[in-house]
PDB file of C-alpha atoms in Angstrom:
ATOM      1  CA  MET M  11      54.493 -57.485 -30.003  1.00 48.00           C
ATOM      2  CA  SER M  12      54.641 -60.187 -27.695  1.00 50.00           C
ATOM      3  CA  GLU M  13      51.632 -60.075 -25.775  1.00 54.00           C
ATOM      4  CA  GLU M  14      48.973 -62.849 -24.254  1.00 76.00           C
ATOM      5  CA  ARG M  15      46.196 -61.853 -26.531  1.00 90.00           C
ATOM      6  CA  PRO M  16      46.068 -59.443 -29.506  1.00 95.00           C
ATOM      7  CA  LYS M  17      45.364 -55.493 -28.587  1.00 97.00           C
ATOM      8  CA  ARG M  18      41.727 -54.687 -28.898  1.00 98.00           C
ATOM      9  CA  ILE M  19      39.325 -52.090 -30.056  1.00 98.00           C
ATOM     10  CA  ALA M  20      35.676 -51.811 -29.746  1.00 98.00           C
ATOM     11  CA  ILE M  21      33.900 -48.604 -31.974  1.00 98.00           C
ATOM     12  CA  ILE M  22      30.243 -47.677 -31.727  1.00 98.00           C
ATOM     13  CA  ALA M  23      28.701 -46.137 -34.831  1.00 98.00           C
ATOM     14  CA  LEU M  24      25.512 -44.016 -34.466  1.00 98.00           C
ATOM     15  CA  ASN M  25      25.726 -41.610 -37.235  1.00 97.00           C
ATOM     16  CA  GLY M  26      24.829 -42.257 -40.538  1.00 97.00           C
ATOM     17  CA  THR M  27      26.661 -39.119 -42.410  1.00 97.00           C
ATOM     18  CA  MET M  28      29.215 -40.068 -45.085  1.00 97.00           C
ATOM     19  CA  ASP M  29      32.010 -38.115 -43.022  1.00 96.00           C
ATOM     20  CA  GLN M  30      31.345 -39.597 -39.841  1.00 97.00           C
ATOM     21  CA  ALA M  31      31.296 -43.459 -41.564  1.00 98.00           C
ATOM     22  CA  TYR M  32      35.298 -43.012 -42.027  1.00 98.00           C
ATOM     23  CA  PRO M  33      36.491 -42.873 -38.603  1.00 98.00           C
ATOM     24  CA  PRO M  34      35.054 -45.983 -37.310  1.00 98.00           C
ATOM     25  CA  LEU M  35      35.629 -48.008 -40.663  1.00 98.00           C
ATOM     26  CA  ILE M  36      39.342 -46.534 -40.726  1.00 98.00           C
ATOM     27  CA  LEU M  37      40.092 -46.730 -36.895  1.00 98.00           C
ATOM     28  CA  ALA M  38      39.231 -50.692 -37.523  1.00 98.00           C
ATOM     29  CA  SER M  39      40.629 -51.900 -40.814  1.00 98.00           C
ATOM     30  CA  ALA M  40      44.034 -49.777 -39.643  1.00 98.00           C
ATOM     31  CA  ALA M  41      43.684 -51.929 -36.428  1.00 98.00           C
ATOM     32  CA  VAL M  42      43.355 -55.207 -37.937  1.00 98.00           C
ATOM     33  CA  ALA M  43      46.115 -54.368 -40.096  1.00 97.00           C
ATOM     34  CA  MET M  44      48.369 -53.611 -36.956  1.00 97.00           C
ATOM     35  CA  ASP M  45      47.205 -57.513 -35.564  1.00 97.00           C
ATOM     36  CA  MET M  46      44.612 -55.953 -32.830  1.00 98.00           C
ATOM     37  CA  GLU M  47      41.121 -57.261 -32.809  1.00 98.00           C
ATOM     38  CA  ALA M  48      38.760 -54.865 -34.036  1.00 98.00           C
ATOM     39  CA  ALA M  49      34.645 -54.590 -33.641  1.00 98.00           C
ATOM     40  CA  ILE M  50      31.982 -52.091 -34.584  1.00 98.00           C
ATOM     41  CA  PHE M  51      29.139 -52.025 -33.320  1.00 98.00           C
ATOM     42  CA  PHE M  52      26.397 -50.182 -35.576  1.00 98.00           C
ATOM     43  CA  SER M  53      23.531 -48.759 -34.341  1.00 98.00           C
ATOM     44  CA  PHE M  54      20.947 -46.049 -34.998  1.00 98.00           C
ATOM     45  CA  TYR M  55      22.030 -44.187 -38.015  1.00 98.00           C
ATOM     46  CA  GLY M  56      25.156 -45.895 -38.599  1.00 98.00           C
ATOM     47  CA  LEU M  57      23.099 -48.377 -39.472  1.00 98.00           C
ATOM     48  CA  GLU M  58      22.955 -46.662 -42.927  1.00 98.00           C
ATOM     49  CA  ILE M  59      26.758 -47.333 -43.344  1.00 98.00           C
ATOM     50  CA  ILE M  60      26.470 -51.142 -43.597  1.00 98.00           C
ATOM     51  CA  LYS M  61      23.228 -51.326 -46.269  1.00 98.00           C
ATOM     52  CA  LYS M  62      23.504 -52.367 -49.121  1.00 97.00           C
ATOM     53  CA  ASN M  63      24.109 -49.909 -51.852  1.00 94.00           C
ATOM     54  CA  SER M  64      24.250 -47.233 -49.367  1.00 96.00           C
ATOM     55  CA  ASN M  65      24.831 -43.576 -50.420  1.00 95.00           C
ATOM     56  CA  LEU M  66      25.730 -41.529 -47.486  1.00 97.00           C
ATOM     57  CA  LYS M  67      25.757 -37.866 -47.474  1.00 96.00           C
ATOM     58  CA  VAL M  68      27.842 -34.907 -46.049  1.00 94.00           C
ATOM     59  CA  SER M  69      25.161 -32.723 -44.343  1.00 91.00           C
ATOM     60  CA  PRO M  70      25.732 -28.578 -44.730  1.00 88.00           C
ATOM     61  CA  ILE M  71      22.905 -28.148 -41.715  1.00 88.00           C
ATOM     62  CA  ALA M  72      24.522 -27.521 -38.410  1.00 84.00           C
ATOM     63  CA  ASN M  73      27.642 -27.785 -39.722  1.00 84.00           C
ATOM     64  CA  PRO M  74      29.715 -24.768 -39.895  1.00 80.00           C
ATOM     65  CA  ALA M  75      32.613 -26.479 -40.966  1.00 81.00           C
ATOM     66  CA  ALA M  76      30.899 -27.585 -44.745  1.00 78.00           C
ATOM     67  CA  PRO M  77      32.729 -28.028 -47.417  1.00 72.00           C
ATOM     68  CA  ALA M  78      31.927 -24.492 -49.459  1.00 71.00           C
ATOM     69  CA  PRO M  79      30.500 -24.198 -52.596  1.00 66.00           C
ATOM     70  CA  VAL M  80      32.139 -22.103 -53.764  1.00 68.00           C
ATOM     71  CA  GLY M  81      36.221 -21.551 -53.292  1.00 69.00           C
ATOM     72  CA  ASN M  82      36.833 -20.761 -49.626  1.00 70.00           C
ATOM     73  CA  PHE M  83      33.495 -18.566 -49.394  1.00 72.00           C
ATOM     74  CA  ARG M  84      31.703 -19.231 -46.132  1.00 72.00           C
ATOM     75  CA  VAL M  85      28.110 -19.687 -47.061  1.00 74.00           C
ATOM     76  CA  PRO M  86      26.200 -18.598 -43.791  1.00 80.00           C
ATOM     77  CA  ASN M  87      25.400 -21.933 -42.412  1.00 80.00           C
ATOM     78  CA  ILE M  88      21.233 -20.620 -43.183  1.00 84.00           C
ATOM     79  CA  VAL M  89      21.702 -21.608 -46.586  1.00 82.00           C
ATOM     80  CA  GLY M  90      22.440 -25.136 -46.195  1.00 84.00           C
ATOM     81  CA  MET M  91      18.570 -25.516 -45.249  1.00 86.00           C
ATOM     82  CA  LEU M  92      17.797 -24.781 -49.063  1.00 89.00           C
ATOM     83  CA  PRO M  93      17.068 -27.382 -51.578  1.00 91.00           C
ATOM     84  CA  GLY M  94      19.736 -29.351 -53.586  1.00 91.00           C
ATOM     85  CA  MET M  95      22.407 -27.899 -50.810  1.00 89.00           C
ATOM     86  CA  THR M  96      22.990 -31.614 -48.805  1.00 91.00           C
ATOM     87  CA  ASP M  97      23.901 -33.056 -52.548  1.00 93.00           C
ATOM     88  CA  ILE M  98      26.019 -29.926 -52.999  1.00 89.00           C
ATOM     89  CA  ALA M  99      27.936 -30.600 -49.810  1.00 89.00           C
ATOM     90  CA  THR M 100      28.768 -34.255 -50.710  1.00 93.00           C
ATOM     91  CA  LEU M 101      29.943 -32.872 -54.153  1.00 92.00           C
ATOM     92  CA  MET M 102      32.383 -30.982 -52.474  1.00 90.00           C
ATOM     93  CA  MET M 103      33.406 -33.690 -50.231  1.00 92.00           C
ATOM     94  CA  LYS M 104      33.895 -36.133 -52.767  1.00 93.00           C
ATOM     95  CA  SER M 105      35.953 -34.578 -55.034  1.00 92.00           C
ATOM     96  CA  TRP M 106      37.893 -33.425 -52.220  1.00 91.00           C
ATOM     97  CA  MET M 107      38.369 -37.127 -51.362  1.00 93.00           C
ATOM     98  CA  ASP M 108      39.618 -37.771 -54.700  1.00 92.00           C
ATOM     99  CA  LYS M 109      41.904 -35.682 -54.947  1.00 92.00           C
ATOM    100  CA  ALA M 110      43.380 -36.898 -51.641  1.00 91.00           C
ATOM    101  CA  GLY M 111      43.284 -40.331 -53.023  1.00 93.00           C
ATOM    102  CA  VAL M 112      41.019 -41.289 -49.781  1.00 95.00           C
ATOM    103  CA  ALA M 113      39.370 -44.657 -50.305  1.00 96.00           C
ATOM    104  CA  SER M 114      35.691 -44.393 -50.810  1.00 96.00           C
ATOM    105  CA  TYR M 115      33.567 -45.412 -47.335  1.00 97.00           C
ATOM    106  CA  GLN M 116      32.289 -48.348 -49.487  1.00 97.00           C
ATOM    107  CA  LYS M 117      35.859 -50.090 -50.025  1.00 96.00           C
ATOM    108  CA  LEU M 118      36.867 -49.305 -46.237  1.00 97.00           C
ATOM    109  CA  LEU M 119      33.475 -51.220 -45.456  1.00 98.00           C
ATOM    110  CA  GLU M 120      34.450 -54.315 -47.554  1.00 97.00           C
ATOM    111  CA  MET M 121      38.296 -54.187 -46.435  1.00 97.00           C
ATOM    112  CA  CYS M 122      36.934 -54.331 -42.925  1.00 98.00           C
ATOM    113  CA  ILE M 123      34.666 -57.026 -43.607  1.00 98.00           C
ATOM    114  CA  LYS M 124      37.474 -59.001 -45.678  1.00 96.00           C
ATOM    115  CA  SER M 125      39.793 -58.542 -42.641  1.00 96.00           C
ATOM    116  CA  GLY M 126      37.991 -59.841 -40.271  1.00 97.00           C
ATOM    117  CA  VAL M 127      36.577 -56.874 -38.371  1.00 98.00           C
ATOM    118  CA  ARG M 128      33.467 -58.032 -36.279  1.00 98.00           C
ATOM    119  CA  MET M 129      30.444 -55.933 -37.737  1.00 98.00           C
ATOM    120  CA  ILE M 130      27.618 -56.048 -35.290  1.00 98.00           C
ATOM    121  CA  GLY M 131      24.214 -54.322 -36.306  1.00 98.00           C
ATOM    122  CA  CYS M 132      22.018 -53.506 -33.361  1.00 98.00           C
ATOM    123  CA  GLN M 133      18.745 -55.567 -33.026  1.00 98.00           C
ATOM    124  CA  MET M 134      16.662 -53.084 -31.380  1.00 97.00           C
ATOM    125  CA  THR M 135      17.509 -49.603 -33.531  1.00 97.00           C
ATOM    126  CA  MET M 136      17.159 -52.236 -36.722  1.00 98.00           C
ATOM    127  CA  ASP M 137      13.262 -52.424 -34.761  1.00 97.00           C
ATOM    128  CA  VAL M 138      12.897 -49.417 -34.325  1.00 97.00           C
ATOM    129  CA  MET M 139      13.467 -48.135 -37.997  1.00 96.00           C
ATOM    130  CA  GLY M 140      12.381 -51.231 -39.973  1.00 97.00           C
ATOM    131  CA  VAL M 141      15.671 -52.407 -40.618  1.00 97.00           C
ATOM    132  CA  LYS M 142      16.256 -56.037 -41.825  1.00 97.00           C
ATOM    133  CA  LYS M 143      19.354 -57.836 -41.711  1.00 97.00           C
ATOM    134  CA  GLU M 144      19.072 -58.148 -45.615  1.00 97.00           C
ATOM    135  CA  ASP M 145      19.753 -54.757 -46.177  1.00 98.00           C
ATOM    136  CA  PHE M 146      22.758 -55.146 -45.260  1.00 98.00           C
ATOM    137  CA  VAL M 147      26.000 -55.843 -46.795  1.00 98.00           C
ATOM    138  CA  ASP M 148      27.231 -59.848 -46.524  1.00 97.00           C
ATOM    139  CA  GLY M 149      29.102 -60.288 -43.160  1.00 97.00           C
ATOM    140  CA  ILE M 150      26.941 -58.483 -40.632  1.00 98.00           C
ATOM    141  CA  GLU M 151      25.929 -60.230 -37.172  1.00 97.00           C
ATOM    142  CA  ILE M 152      23.169 -58.979 -35.239  1.00 98.00           C
ATOM    143  CA  GLY M 153      23.283 -58.404 -31.494  1.00 97.00           C
ATOM    144  CA  GLY M 154      22.617 -56.168 -28.887  1.00 97.00           C
ATOM    145  CA  ALA M 155      24.013 -54.232 -26.054  1.00 97.00           C
ATOM    146  CA  ALA M 156      25.533 -57.387 -24.222  1.00 97.00           C
ATOM    147  CA  THR M 157      26.834 -58.361 -27.190  1.00 97.00           C
ATOM    148  CA  PHE M 158      29.139 -55.205 -27.407  1.00 97.00           C
ATOM    149  CA  LEU M 159      29.555 -55.258 -24.296  1.00 97.00           C
ATOM    150  CA  ASP M 160      30.937 -59.138 -23.891  1.00 97.00           C
ATOM    151  CA  TYR M 161      33.448 -57.638 -26.140  1.00 97.00           C
ATOM    152  CA  ALA M 162      34.342 -54.435 -24.954  1.00 97.00           C
ATOM    153  CA  ALA M 163      34.809 -55.525 -21.279  1.00 97.00           C
ATOM    154  CA  ASP M 164      37.964 -57.189 -22.667  1.00 96.00           C
ATOM    155  CA  SER M 165      39.136 -54.811 -24.916  1.00 97.00           C
ATOM    156  CA  ASP M 166      41.864 -51.908 -24.478  1.00 97.00           C
ATOM    157  CA  ILE M 167      40.365 -49.356 -26.664  1.00 97.00           C
ATOM    158  CA  SER M 168      36.851 -47.967 -26.560  1.00 97.00           C
ATOM    159  CA  LEU M 169      35.064 -45.271 -28.948  1.00 98.00           C
ATOM    160  CA  ALA M 170      31.544 -43.963 -30.036  1.00 97.00           C
ATOM    161  CA  PHE M 171      31.300 -42.203 -33.233  1.00 96.00           C
TER     162      PHE M 171
ATOM    163  CA  MET L   2      68.995 -55.232 -50.573  1.00 86.00           C
ATOM    164  CA  GLN L   3      67.276 -58.325 -52.058  1.00 95.00           C
ATOM    165  CA  VAL L   4      63.809 -57.541 -52.171  1.00 97.00           C
ATOM    166  CA  ALA L   5      61.123 -59.717 -52.199  1.00 97.00           C
ATOM    167  CA  LYS L   6      58.016 -57.861 -53.107  1.00 97.00           C
ATOM    168  CA  VAL L   7      57.646 -53.851 -54.011  1.00 98.00           C
ATOM    169  CA  LEU L   8      54.409 -52.453 -52.937  1.00 98.00           C
ATOM    170  CA  ASP L   9      53.078 -48.993 -54.879  1.00 98.00           C
ATOM    171  CA  CYS L  10      51.135 -46.998 -52.791  1.00 97.00           C
ATOM    172  CA  LYS L  11      51.739 -43.915 -54.223  1.00 97.00           C
ATOM    173  CA  GLY L  12      48.726 -41.696 -54.421  1.00 96.00           C
ATOM    174  CA  LYS L  13      47.014 -43.824 -51.365  1.00 95.00           C
ATOM    175  CA  CYS L  14      46.481 -42.175 -48.063  1.00 93.00           C
ATOM    176  CA  CYS L  15      45.352 -43.192 -44.807  1.00 94.00           C
ATOM    177  CA  PRO L  16      44.245 -45.859 -44.116  1.00 96.00           C
ATOM    178  CA  GLU L  17      45.419 -48.091 -47.222  1.00 96.00           C
ATOM    179  CA  PRO L  18      49.372 -48.087 -47.225  1.00 97.00           C
ATOM    180  CA  ILE L  19      48.566 -49.652 -43.676  1.00 97.00           C
ATOM    181  CA  LEU L  20      46.103 -52.098 -44.894  1.00 97.00           C
ATOM    182  CA  ASP L  21      48.421 -52.557 -48.022  1.00 97.00           C
ATOM    183  CA  ILE L  22      51.803 -53.774 -46.265  1.00 97.00           C
ATOM    184  CA  LYS L  23      49.586 -55.761 -43.648  1.00 97.00           C
ATOM    185  CA  THR L  24      48.314 -58.143 -46.808  1.00 96.00           C
ATOM    186  CA  ALA L  25      52.097 -57.717 -48.518  1.00 97.00           C
ATOM    187  CA  MET L  26      53.264 -59.332 -45.255  1.00 97.00           C
ATOM    188  CA  GLY L  27      50.804 -62.127 -45.627  1.00 96.00           C
ATOM    189  CA  GLU L  28      52.445 -62.584 -49.082  1.00 97.00           C
ATOM    190  CA  VAL L  29      56.088 -63.432 -48.313  1.00 98.00           C
ATOM    191  CA  LYS L  30      58.061 -65.442 -45.960  1.00 97.00           C
ATOM    192  CA  SER L  31      59.792 -64.299 -42.508  1.00 98.00           C
ATOM    193  CA  GLY L  32      62.912 -62.463 -43.148  1.00 97.00           C
ATOM    194  CA  ASP L  33      61.712 -61.556 -46.461  1.00 98.00           C
ATOM    195  CA  VAL L  34      61.912 -57.687 -47.645  1.00 98.00           C
ATOM    196  CA  VAL L  35      59.622 -55.720 -48.599  1.00 98.00           C
ATOM    197  CA  GLU L  36      59.683 -52.350 -50.903  1.00 98.00           C
ATOM    198  CA  MET L  37      56.896 -50.125 -50.175  1.00 98.00           C
ATOM    199  CA  GLN L  38      56.197 -46.917 -51.612  1.00 98.00           C
ATOM    200  CA  ALA L  39      54.026 -43.994 -50.684  1.00 98.00           C
ATOM    201  CA  THR L  40      53.448 -40.483 -50.992  1.00 97.00           C
ATOM    202  CA  ASP L  41      51.546 -39.853 -47.731  1.00 95.00           C
ATOM    203  CA  ALA L  42      53.833 -37.994 -45.658  1.00 94.00           C
ATOM    204  CA  GLY L  43      51.369 -39.722 -43.046  1.00 95.00           C
ATOM    205  CA  SER L  44      52.961 -42.514 -43.760  1.00 95.00           C
ATOM    206  CA  VAL L  45      56.277 -41.981 -41.821  1.00 96.00           C
ATOM    207  CA  ALA L  46      54.724 -41.588 -38.989  1.00 97.00           C
ATOM    208  CA  ASP L  47      52.346 -44.307 -39.264  1.00 97.00           C
ATOM    209  CA  MET L  48      54.445 -46.877 -40.767  1.00 98.00           C
ATOM    210  CA  ALA L  49      56.713 -46.522 -37.569  1.00 97.00           C
ATOM    211  CA  SER L  50      53.979 -47.005 -35.656  1.00 98.00           C
ATOM    212  CA  TRP L  51      52.910 -50.201 -37.817  1.00 98.00           C
ATOM    213  CA  ALA L  52      55.816 -51.730 -37.308  1.00 98.00           C
ATOM    214  CA  LYS L  53      56.712 -51.378 -33.725  1.00 97.00           C
ATOM    215  CA  ARG L  54      52.834 -52.619 -33.182  1.00 96.00           C
ATOM    216  CA  THR L  55      53.536 -55.857 -35.385  1.00 97.00           C
ATOM    217  CA  GLY L  56      56.920 -56.459 -34.646  1.00 97.00           C
ATOM    218  CA  ASN L  57      57.957 -56.147 -38.431  1.00 98.00           C
ATOM    219  CA  THR L  58      61.305 -54.259 -38.821  1.00 98.00           C
ATOM    220  CA  ILE L  59      61.815 -51.124 -41.050  1.00 98.00           C
ATOM    221  CA  VAL L  60      65.393 -51.592 -42.001  1.00 98.00           C
ATOM    222  CA  GLU L  61      65.522 -48.589 -44.262  1.00 98.00           C
ATOM    223  CA  GLN L  62      63.466 -45.344 -45.508  1.00 97.00           C
ATOM    224  CA  LYS L  63      64.180 -42.960 -47.546  1.00 97.00           C
ATOM    225  CA  GLN L  64      62.720 -39.674 -48.799  1.00 97.00           C
ATOM    226  CA  ASP L  65      62.758 -38.840 -52.525  1.00 97.00           C
ATOM    227  CA  GLY L  66      60.965 -35.792 -53.993  1.00 97.00           C
ATOM    228  CA  THR L  67      57.633 -36.581 -52.429  1.00 96.00           C
ATOM    229  CA  VAL L  68      57.939 -40.504 -52.436  1.00 98.00           C
ATOM    230  CA  TYR L  69      58.732 -42.170 -49.322  1.00 98.00           C
ATOM    231  CA  THR L  70      60.420 -45.631 -49.658  1.00 98.00           C
ATOM    232  CA  PHE L  71      60.158 -48.003 -47.094  1.00 98.00           C
ATOM    233  CA  TYR L  72      61.967 -51.482 -46.618  1.00 98.00           C
ATOM    234  CA  VAL L  73      59.849 -53.575 -44.345  1.00 98.00           C
ATOM    235  CA  LYS L  74      62.032 -56.883 -43.126  1.00 98.00           C
ATOM    236  CA  LYS L  75      58.698 -59.494 -41.948  1.00 98.00           C
ATOM    237  CA  LYS L  76      59.187 -60.828 -38.811  1.00 96.00           C
TER     238      LYS L  76
END
């Protein structure tokens, strides 16, 4: 489309579970593929998404829609508290995703960085949680509220996950 | 139709076909046609939206069983 400037999406990623890592990474990478500009501001547990060798999991706790370990049997939510249930839920989700041909979130992260999505780690929450810039994969910039707002002020779409 | 490049996205799902077609567009000249094959049923709607946004044209598309084929002309 012939616009003055490209459309722009500004995303905040606050969560560090595997399922919640997908929406920001999918939307940002797809936006760039649609000739838009995209940035993701990673804060709080969202910082886990951009760590080197991250191993995000699916939480079965407080998640009644978590993957069922046996067929379609919906286990009582309290079972999610048992040791090992987080790993089981994660394995179930990964096997579903493999079957459907979904890219890993690590691959999408790489694609976001490679395609020029602005990836911003939140300095304040890094300090709170003892996270260093070296803990992140390459291609992450560090910033704060003003950095995000400066970008988001000129954006057409803003989302928080 | 003369096809400059064939892109196989079969077995991939959202958002990869869109990311791949974007990459493929960068590898051909303006006016060239890229043939893209996908099995993701969502790619029918997604390719239309992608084309509308990027200004490229889907000159032809067809479905053969579970395989969708798009012919995309670069703007």
